[in-house]
XYZ file of C-alpha atoms in Angstrom:
460
model
C 60.421 26.827 -237.781
C 58.909 23.382 -237.710
C 55.141 22.992 -237.550
C 55.418 19.664 -235.778
C 53.783 19.322 -232.405
C 56.066 18.244 -229.538
C 56.032 14.483 -229.198
C 54.004 13.061 -226.361
C 55.252 10.435 -223.944
C 59.041 10.658 -223.653
C 60.668 8.216 -221.256
C 61.420 9.837 -217.927
C 64.649 8.595 -216.344
C 63.671 9.048 -212.712
C 66.367 7.240 -210.728
C 63.713 4.633 -210.196
C 63.155 4.773 -213.912
C 59.431 5.237 -214.488
C 58.001 4.435 -217.865
C 55.796 7.511 -217.965
C 53.441 9.101 -220.435
C 54.076 12.778 -219.818
C 53.554 15.656 -222.257
C 56.787 17.329 -223.264
C 56.940 21.080 -222.614
C 55.960 23.053 -225.687
C 59.032 24.914 -226.857
C 58.796 27.825 -229.244
C 61.146 27.955 -232.250
C 64.463 28.190 -230.527
C 65.876 31.593 -229.866
C 67.900 31.676 -226.670
C 66.291 34.281 -224.360
C 68.157 36.997 -222.572
C 69.596 35.643 -219.341
C 68.036 38.158 -216.992
C 64.462 37.643 -218.073
C 61.844 38.270 -215.460
C 58.112 38.851 -215.458
C 54.787 37.143 -215.236
C 55.406 34.199 -217.606
C 56.751 31.774 -215.019
C 55.509 28.699 -213.285
C 52.651 30.579 -211.660
C 51.113 27.643 -209.913
C 54.404 26.802 -208.177
C 55.407 30.347 -207.347
C 51.991 31.425 -206.124
C 52.167 28.636 -203.568
C 55.279 30.278 -202.123
C 53.705 33.699 -201.495
C 52.530 33.974 -197.866
C 49.062 35.228 -198.798
C 48.444 32.096 -200.895
C 50.485 29.499 -199.057
C 49.295 26.108 -200.305
C 51.022 22.833 -200.988
C 50.193 21.537 -204.484
C 48.068 18.436 -204.443
C 49.740 15.261 -205.737
C 46.706 14.776 -207.952
C 47.587 17.943 -209.885
C 50.542 16.210 -211.529
C 49.471 12.864 -212.956
C 51.923 11.055 -215.236
C 50.576 7.660 -216.327
C 52.645 4.752 -215.054
C 52.788 1.800 -217.406
C 55.548 -0.493 -216.125
C 59.088 -0.540 -214.847
C 58.299 1.329 -211.617
C 61.049 -0.552 -209.806
C 63.675 -0.081 -212.524
C 66.703 1.808 -211.169
C 69.033 3.607 -213.577
C 72.697 4.109 -212.647
C 75.460 5.867 -214.575
C 79.008 4.847 -213.665
C 82.325 6.501 -214.538
C 85.459 4.332 -214.476
C 88.982 5.745 -214.722
C 92.496 4.369 -214.386
C 95.180 5.658 -212.020
C 96.046 8.460 -214.459
C 92.404 9.633 -214.572
C 91.806 8.359 -218.101
C 88.390 6.791 -218.859
C 88.223 3.010 -219.151
C 85.859 2.000 -221.953
C 86.369 -1.760 -222.464
C 84.267 -3.078 -219.582
C 81.280 -5.422 -219.820
C 78.186 -5.810 -217.669
C 79.731 -8.849 -215.955
C 82.588 -6.648 -214.701
C 80.175 -4.758 -212.399
C 78.338 -5.726 -209.243
C 75.433 -3.642 -207.937
C 74.065 -4.131 -204.438
C 71.015 -2.564 -202.846
C 70.844 -2.882 -199.068
C 73.519 -5.570 -199.329
C 71.592 -7.659 -201.854
C 73.102 -8.278 -205.295
C 70.946 -6.955 -208.148
C 70.874 -8.251 -211.720
C 71.985 -5.744 -214.372
C 69.359 -5.810 -217.114
C 70.446 -3.036 -219.474
C 74.018 -1.919 -220.109
C 75.434 0.669 -222.493
C 78.704 2.554 -222.866
C 78.185 6.212 -223.769
C 81.096 8.223 -225.146
C 81.307 11.734 -226.581
C 83.982 13.413 -228.695
C 84.405 16.924 -230.117
C 81.898 16.295 -232.906
C 84.211 17.428 -235.716
C 83.519 14.207 -237.658
C 79.772 14.336 -237.048
C 77.961 16.221 -239.865
C 74.756 16.532 -237.841
C 76.669 18.298 -235.056
C 77.402 21.198 -237.415
C 73.724 22.110 -237.759
C 72.111 24.811 -235.635
C 69.063 24.002 -233.507
C 66.295 26.058 -235.100
C 63.036 24.349 -234.150
C 61.263 22.216 -231.604
C 61.841 19.082 -233.638
C 65.559 19.932 -233.970
C 65.857 20.242 -230.206
C 63.972 17.016 -229.499
C 66.182 15.100 -231.903
C 69.482 16.517 -230.655
C 68.861 16.250 -226.910
C 67.864 12.599 -227.356
C 71.217 11.695 -228.935
C 73.565 10.057 -226.419
C 76.637 11.580 -228.071
C 75.443 15.075 -227.157
C 76.191 16.300 -223.638
C 73.432 18.359 -221.980
C 74.223 21.292 -219.670
C 71.967 23.852 -218.021
C 73.717 26.902 -216.595
C 71.510 28.019 -213.681
C 72.426 31.618 -212.788
C 71.073 32.219 -209.287
C 70.950 36.019 -209.288
C 69.087 35.930 -205.944
C 72.188 34.525 -204.230
C 75.063 36.248 -206.057
C 76.311 39.727 -205.201
C 76.562 42.178 -208.067
C 80.369 42.429 -207.895
C 80.883 38.673 -207.712
C 78.490 38.245 -210.620
C 80.644 40.478 -212.809
C 83.611 38.182 -212.219
C 81.889 34.815 -212.518
C 80.042 35.625 -215.743
C 83.391 36.224 -217.453
C 84.650 32.863 -216.188
C 81.546 30.930 -217.247
C 81.424 32.655 -220.648
C 85.069 31.703 -221.262
C 84.247 28.088 -220.387
C 81.251 28.031 -222.744
C 83.286 29.412 -225.630
C 85.558 26.374 -225.327
C 82.830 23.742 -225.659
C 82.434 21.449 -228.659
C 79.691 20.815 -231.194
C 78.456 17.917 -229.063
C 77.706 20.198 -226.111
C 74.151 21.540 -225.881
C 73.656 24.369 -223.389
C 70.588 26.133 -221.991
C 70.569 29.154 -219.658
C 68.175 29.406 -216.692
C 67.472 31.795 -213.819
C 65.142 31.401 -210.815
C 62.221 32.954 -212.716
C 62.884 31.447 -216.148
C 60.053 29.591 -217.814
C 60.441 25.928 -218.624
C 59.054 26.681 -222.105
C 61.914 29.136 -222.559
C 64.567 26.603 -221.557
C 65.969 26.042 -225.034
C 69.275 24.441 -225.986
C 71.952 25.747 -228.322
C 75.249 24.314 -229.524
C 76.441 27.787 -230.554
C 79.004 28.868 -227.903
C 78.908 32.495 -229.057
C 75.169 32.661 -228.325
C 75.303 30.986 -224.920
C 78.352 32.933 -223.738
C 76.747 36.213 -224.841
C 73.632 35.363 -222.831
C 75.711 34.656 -219.729
C 77.380 38.048 -220.088
C 73.981 39.650 -219.408
C 73.892 38.170 -215.892
C 73.507 40.611 -212.976
C 73.734 39.439 -209.361
C 71.022 40.769 -207.022
C 71.866 39.348 -203.604
C 70.367 41.587 -200.874
C 68.979 43.909 -203.587
C 65.185 43.914 -203.520
C 64.142 46.462 -206.145
C 61.268 44.613 -207.865
C 61.860 43.566 -211.463
C 58.435 42.026 -212.074
C 54.920 41.693 -210.687
C 55.794 38.746 -208.453
C 58.557 40.667 -206.698
C 56.267 43.659 -206.253
C 53.902 41.418 -204.313
C 56.466 40.712 -201.603
C 58.464 43.963 -201.710
C 56.905 45.198 -198.470
C 57.930 42.094 -196.520
C 60.866 42.270 -194.077
C 64.211 41.366 -195.700
C 64.501 38.060 -193.848
C 61.126 36.982 -195.267
C 62.180 38.058 -198.748
C 65.275 35.887 -198.377
C 63.095 32.968 -197.356
C 60.910 33.560 -200.417
C 63.957 33.642 -202.664
C 65.254 30.377 -201.200
C 61.911 28.700 -201.909
C 61.751 30.039 -205.470
C 65.259 28.795 -206.292
C 64.592 25.348 -204.801
C 61.375 25.060 -206.802
C 63.088 26.231 -210.000
C 65.974 23.760 -209.660
C 63.506 20.934 -209.066
C 61.519 21.907 -212.171
C 64.658 22.009 -214.327
C 65.592 18.508 -213.112
C 62.142 17.215 -214.059
C 62.367 18.868 -217.469
C 65.779 17.331 -218.161
C 64.493 13.945 -217.062
C 61.814 14.087 -219.769
C 64.494 14.213 -222.462
C 66.484 10.998 -222.107
C 67.895 8.409 -219.719
C 71.552 9.455 -219.864
C 73.462 11.822 -217.639
C 72.513 15.514 -217.623
C 74.322 18.286 -215.756
C 73.325 21.571 -214.120
C 75.983 24.190 -213.406
C 74.464 25.952 -210.391
C 76.155 29.365 -210.065
C 75.391 30.587 -206.546
C 76.972 31.770 -203.321
C 74.677 29.330 -201.531
C 71.654 29.751 -199.325
C 71.475 30.517 -195.646
C 68.856 29.948 -192.982
C 69.306 33.364 -191.389
C 70.160 36.984 -192.088
C 72.589 38.661 -189.680
C 71.643 41.989 -188.165
C 73.552 44.784 -189.881
C 73.427 43.462 -193.462
C 73.067 46.320 -195.927
C 70.053 45.843 -198.221
C 68.533 48.003 -200.943
C 65.149 48.260 -202.623
C 62.872 46.893 -199.893
C 60.059 48.873 -198.294
C 61.062 47.566 -194.853
C 64.718 48.395 -194.110
C 66.950 45.819 -192.459
C 67.427 47.701 -189.201
C 67.704 44.532 -187.147
C 65.925 43.750 -183.923
C 66.534 44.135 -180.243
C 68.433 40.848 -180.324
C 72.132 40.703 -180.980
C 71.917 37.474 -182.966
C 70.750 36.824 -186.509
C 67.218 37.159 -187.814
C 66.464 33.484 -188.274
C 63.818 32.327 -190.746
C 64.747 28.636 -190.540
C 65.265 26.961 -187.182
C 68.665 25.635 -188.233
C 70.691 24.491 -191.219
C 69.145 21.026 -191.103
C 65.702 22.525 -191.722
C 66.986 24.269 -194.847
C 68.538 20.975 -195.929
C 65.185 19.262 -195.486
C 63.637 21.778 -197.872
C 66.478 21.310 -200.352
C 65.920 17.561 -200.307
C 63.238 18.215 -202.935
C 66.074 19.095 -205.317
C 68.034 15.990 -204.304
C 65.036 13.764 -205.052
C 64.319 15.238 -208.464
C 67.977 15.266 -209.504
C 68.422 11.594 -208.559
C 65.147 10.460 -210.080
C 65.937 12.245 -213.346
C 69.644 11.350 -213.534
C 70.833 14.963 -213.203
C 74.171 15.892 -211.630
C 74.433 19.375 -210.079
C 77.823 21.083 -210.081
C 77.864 24.050 -207.698
C 80.053 27.048 -208.574
C 80.686 29.614 -205.814
C 81.415 33.044 -207.386
C 83.122 34.219 -204.186
C 86.204 32.177 -204.991
C 88.752 31.814 -202.215
C 87.350 33.935 -199.393
C 87.089 33.977 -195.626
C 84.399 36.615 -195.303
C 80.937 37.407 -196.655
C 80.310 41.031 -195.713
C 82.455 44.113 -196.305
C 83.618 46.674 -193.759
C 80.697 48.963 -194.558
C 78.243 46.503 -193.023
C 77.707 46.211 -189.292
C 77.907 42.409 -189.121
C 79.813 40.728 -186.309
C 82.838 38.576 -187.261
C 81.117 35.581 -185.691
C 78.023 35.986 -187.886
C 80.203 36.613 -190.931
C 82.162 33.376 -190.473
C 79.016 31.402 -189.747
C 77.235 32.569 -192.915
C 80.273 31.802 -195.092
C 80.631 28.328 -193.585
C 76.931 27.536 -193.749
C 76.448 28.617 -197.368
C 79.646 26.874 -198.525
C 78.705 23.644 -196.760
C 75.269 23.696 -198.391
C 76.858 24.042 -201.840
C 78.992 20.994 -201.073
C 75.971 18.995 -199.924
C 73.977 19.820 -203.075
C 76.830 18.540 -205.245
C 77.447 15.455 -203.113
C 73.788 14.455 -202.988
C 73.365 14.715 -206.775
C 76.610 13.076 -207.936
C 78.089 16.413 -209.000
C 81.142 18.286 -207.753
C 81.428 21.424 -205.625
C 83.558 24.155 -207.194
C 84.195 26.246 -204.080
C 87.162 28.184 -202.680
C 88.702 28.466 -206.153
C 89.636 31.688 -207.908
C 90.051 29.852 -211.219
C 87.126 27.448 -211.758
C 88.038 26.543 -215.361
C 89.844 23.233 -214.578
C 86.889 22.059 -212.475
C 84.439 23.085 -215.219
C 86.433 21.070 -217.735
C 86.221 18.105 -215.340
C 82.433 18.468 -215.445
C 82.600 17.961 -219.205
C 84.872 14.917 -218.832
C 82.442 13.374 -216.338
C 79.808 13.284 -219.091
C 82.160 12.205 -221.871
C 82.545 8.492 -221.063
C 80.304 6.528 -218.708
C 78.356 3.306 -218.434
C 74.562 3.557 -218.252
C 72.965 0.501 -216.686
C 69.718 -0.395 -214.982
C 68.259 -3.124 -212.801
C 64.865 -3.981 -211.366
C 64.987 -3.651 -207.599
C 64.225 -6.907 -205.803
C 63.210 -4.866 -202.752
C 60.629 -2.708 -204.603
C 60.392 -0.093 -201.816
C 57.302 2.109 -201.510
C 58.408 4.363 -198.675
C 59.430 7.579 -200.469
C 62.893 7.388 -198.868
C 66.478 7.356 -200.084
C 67.926 3.887 -200.666
C 71.653 3.346 -200.915
C 73.260 1.306 -203.646
C 76.868 0.201 -204.025
C 78.565 -0.245 -207.384
C 81.705 -2.389 -207.300
C 84.104 -3.330 -210.066
C 85.591 -6.807 -210.281
C 88.683 -5.574 -212.116
C 91.244 -4.190 -209.622
C 93.222 -0.951 -209.872
C 90.430 1.215 -211.295
C 88.414 4.050 -209.758
C 84.619 3.814 -209.843
C 82.325 6.820 -209.443
C 78.560 6.315 -209.281
C 75.455 7.613 -207.591
C 75.065 6.614 -203.970
C 71.442 5.599 -204.329
C 67.953 6.604 -205.419
C 64.721 7.983 -203.987
C 61.889 5.480 -203.944
C 58.315 6.502 -204.623
C 55.767 6.256 -201.861
C 52.532 4.319 -202.192
C 50.677 7.641 -202.104
C 52.738 9.034 -205.007
C 52.058 5.967 -207.112
C 48.347 6.038 -206.315
C 48.109 9.724 -207.214
C 50.039 9.199 -210.437
C 47.849 6.326 -211.611
C 44.524 7.908 -210.632
C 42.134 9.029 -213.347
C 42.831 12.727 -214.029
C 40.122 15.305 -213.551
C 38.769 17.122 -216.571
C 39.994 20.685 -216.958
C 42.759 22.594 -215.188
C 43.233 22.785 -211.430
C 41.983 25.742 -209.405
C 45.534 27.102 -209.113
C 46.029 27.087 -212.885
C 42.597 28.606 -213.526
C 43.299 31.365 -211.020
C 46.696 32.076 -212.559
C 45.165 32.345 -216.030
C 42.475 34.692 -214.712
C 45.215 36.903 -213.250
C 47.037 36.970 -216.582
C 43.841 38.006 -218.372
C 43.840 41.282 -216.437
C 47.413 42.199 -217.430
C 47.929 44.721 -220.203
C 50.998 45.820 -222.121
């Protein structure tokens, strides 16, 4: 294992690319952890904020990267293919036109990034065995980066048994230039380590166990909310997954400017739990209420989308594409005959969760792999999307400070070709910039100090 300290100050590609001094996560000598790895070592400050008894929004001042310049620099990756779907790799910067709010922007940096199977690359034959190995390999443009996010909170046990075989088969077919990390909702960022060994990553995926509607606690955090009603547990799980996806996007953004991909394996979230759903492991059984409709913990689907917009922001700012994989395959129902759920509620939950998976992919420049019993062709397309693309940037002449999404249009002057690019970026608000450039306080925040005090009392 290397004794080098992680380098400080990697460039964060944040959609609006921010030249940021930000400490890289300290990664132990790389040994890929077991997939289903739960327990106290997680992002305690983030998760504690989700528990009802400690509901707090983290202060912007608690996360203070130092902005140097380039706040208004927008990074865009563009894929160009011909009519047969083959990548076009002979274009120049002058062949593209980028508009923001109808105004033409000047392309300032331009680079073609291509990736092959790595058979002629001697460095691609080496295993990643240390922190310095990982830092070097993830920074190389010729290496594709994938995180397989196994959302056990939103995958039924039976569906998980099928999808893990499919994902493991896909991973075994990857090349030496494909670096893969495995994550779950309660994984630690420090444990998010990359491997180019397909046997290791596929073996880790085979340990995946879906736990949808199963509430038997697997760690101290889950014990804290075990006595909540099932609909509140589902709300907690939604929040944890959204926070975890956002953190993974931020972590990937600290590595390099180029395209990164998350394979989000999930049956999707829902804003309600129908009466009659069979649950296990919770102190409070799901016996329903006097109402005949669902137990709603979000007012409507749009409210759940508003909460998920945190993921959209971080994915766009960090140049991460999320590909959603629905383990249910081609299905018209969610619940089996042993559950007392009305057909109307069943159809609504299937439609709502599937639509949300599509939105996540669309908003992050990924693809939704839904209603497919064989996802392998779509997974191979995910690899092709990262195999040949143009990475370019421009400095926005509008310089927005409103914290909102701003559309951009990428056009190609050469006819007969298909262009695929992000639809826009999320601007930073004046408050975010002020908080990021403020002088940091000495010492950890109260949330971090409290979390460390809790850990000090744990034995075993």
